[in-house]
Coordinates of C-alpha atoms in Angstrom, one line a residue:
E1 CA -14.5 4.9 -12.0
S2 CA -12.6 7.4 -10.1
L3 CA -13.6 11.1 -9.8
R4 CA -11.3 14.1 -8.5
I5 CA -12.7 17.6 -8.1
T6 CA -11.2 20.7 -7.0
S7 CA -13.4 23.4 -5.9
T8 CA -13.3 27.3 -4.2
N9 CA -17.0 26.9 -3.5
S10 CA -18.3 24.4 -0.8
N11 CA -21.9 25.3 -1.4
E12 CA -21.5 24.3 -5.4
L13 CA -19.9 21.2 -4.3
L14 CA -22.7 20.3 -2.4
L15 CA -25.2 20.8 -5.0
F16 CA -22.4 18.5 -7.3
I17 CA -21.9 15.9 -5.1
S18 CA -26.0 15.2 -4.8
N19 CA -25.8 14.8 -8.4
L20 CA -23.3 12.0 -8.6
Q21 CA -25.7 9.4 -7.6
S22 CA -26.3 9.5 -11.4
L23 CA -22.9 7.8 -11.8
P24 CA -23.3 4.1 -10.6
C25 CA -19.7 2.5 -11.4
L26 CA -18.2 5.6 -9.2
K27 CA -16.0 4.1 -6.7
S28 CA -13.4 6.6 -5.9
L29 CA -13.9 10.1 -5.3
T30 CA -11.3 12.7 -4.3
I31 CA -12.6 16.1 -3.1
K32 CA -10.2 19.4 -2.7
L33 CA -11.7 22.2 -1.4
L34 CA -9.5 25.3 -1.3
Q35 CA -11.7 27.1 1.1
C36 CA -14.8 25.5 3.5
N37 CA -17.5 27.6 4.6
I38 CA -20.0 25.2 5.5
K39 CA -20.0 22.3 7.7
D40 CA -18.0 19.5 6.9
S41 CA -20.5 17.2 8.2
Q42 CA -22.8 18.4 5.0
I43 CA -20.1 17.2 2.9
Y44 CA -20.0 13.9 4.6
H45 CA -24.0 13.7 4.6
E46 CA -24.0 13.7 0.8
I47 CA -20.5 11.5 0.4
F48 CA -22.5 8.8 2.8
S49 CA -25.8 8.7 0.4
L50 CA -23.3 7.1 -2.5
K51 CA -24.2 3.4 -2.2
M52 CA -21.7 2.4 -4.6
L53 CA -18.3 4.8 -3.1
K54 CA -15.7 2.5 -2.0
Y55 CA -12.9 5.2 -1.5
F56 CA -13.2 8.9 -0.2
K57 CA -10.3 11.7 0.2
L58 CA -11.6 15.2 1.8
S59 CA -8.7 17.5 1.8
I60 CA -9.5 21.5 3.0
D61 CA -7.1 23.8 2.5
N62 CA -8.3 26.3 4.4
Y63 CA -10.3 25.3 6.8
S64 CA -11.0 27.5 10.3
G65 CA -12.8 24.7 12.0
S66 CA -12.3 21.0 12.7
V67 CA -14.3 17.8 11.9
Q68 CA -17.5 18.1 14.2
F69 CA -19.4 14.9 13.9
S70 CA -20.9 14.7 17.6
S71 CA -24.5 15.8 15.8
F72 CA -23.6 13.2 12.6
N73 CA -25.9 10.3 13.1
P74 CA -27.0 8.4 9.4
N75 CA -29.9 6.1 9.7
K76 CA -27.9 3.3 9.0
Q77 CA -24.5 1.8 9.1
M78 CA -22.4 2.6 5.8
N79 CA -21.5 -0.6 4.7
H80 CA -20.0 0.0 1.4
L81 CA -17.0 2.7 2.0
E82 CA -13.7 0.9 2.8
Y83 CA -11.1 3.7 2.3
L84 CA -11.2 6.9 4.1
I85 CA -8.6 9.7 4.1
I86 CA -9.1 13.1 6.2
D87 CA -6.5 15.9 5.0
Y88 CA -7.9 18.6 7.5
Q89 CA -7.8 19.2 10.9
C90 CA -10.0 16.8 13.2
L91 CA -10.8 15.7 16.5
F92 CA -9.8 12.2 17.8
P93 CA -13.4 12.0 19.4
S94 CA -15.3 13.4 16.2
I95 CA -13.4 10.7 13.9
T96 CA -14.2 7.9 16.3
N97 CA -17.7 8.9 16.1
I98 CA -17.9 8.7 12.2
L99 CA -15.9 5.4 12.0
S100 CA -18.4 3.8 14.5
Y101 CA -21.2 4.1 11.6
M102 CA -18.1 2.1 9.4
P103 CA -17.9 -1.3 10.1
S104 CA -16.3 -2.4 6.6
I105 CA -13.9 0.0 6.7
H106 CA -10.3 -1.2 5.8
Y107 CA -8.5 2.0 5.6
V108 CA -8.3 5.1 7.4
S109 CA -5.7 7.7 7.2
L110 CA -6.0 11.1 9.4
M111 CA -3.3 13.6 8.1
K112 CA -3.8 16.3 10.5
L113 CA -5.7 14.5 13.7
F114 CA -5.5 17.1 16.7
Y115 CA -5.5 15.0 19.8
Y116 CA -6.2 16.2 23.1
D117 CA -6.6 15.1 26.5
S118 CA -9.8 13.1 26.3
S119 CA -9.6 11.6 29.8
R120 CA -13.1 12.7 30.5
E121 CA -14.5 10.9 27.4
T122 CA -14.4 6.8 28.0
N123 CA -17.1 5.9 25.7
Y124 CA -15.1 5.0 22.2
P125 CA -16.7 2.4 20.2
S126 CA -15.3 -1.0 19.9
I127 CA -12.4 -2.0 17.4
W128 CA -13.8 -2.2 14.0
P129 CA -13.1 -5.5 13.2
N130 CA -12.1 -5.1 9.2
L131 CA -9.4 -2.2 9.7
T132 CA -6.1 -3.2 8.2
H133 CA -4.5 0.0 8.0
L134 CA -4.7 3.1 10.2
S135 CA -2.3 6.0 9.5
I136 CA -2.5 9.0 11.7
C137 CA -0.2 12.5 11.9
L138 CA -0.8 14.4 14.9
T139 CA -1.2 18.1 15.3
T140 CA -1.6 20.7 17.9

């Protein structure tokens, strides 16, 4: 099963996502937020609790921040998610942090990756063994 959601209210979206556990056959989830007034890590915490999910895409049209996963620390690895598409501004160190919890990831697309000089940061996780596709669009 696949589900596509478009929402203008990120708080209502969180409540909706928390109820998706009742869809055990849900394999694909695409979310488009017209604006986001919460930390995106809250959305990811809810999404990664959906153990049946294989594909996830998050697009945010009006997002003034960037993905901040520095505090993201799930209790265990997320072996279920294989495809991740992030369609809003995100930072490279934050993405490597979240991907470090996803050893089964095959496909990653970062549509608005903000890259900056990270020469001070050298502790990136190792290469993901199952990654077969990586698509990056750099932004400044």
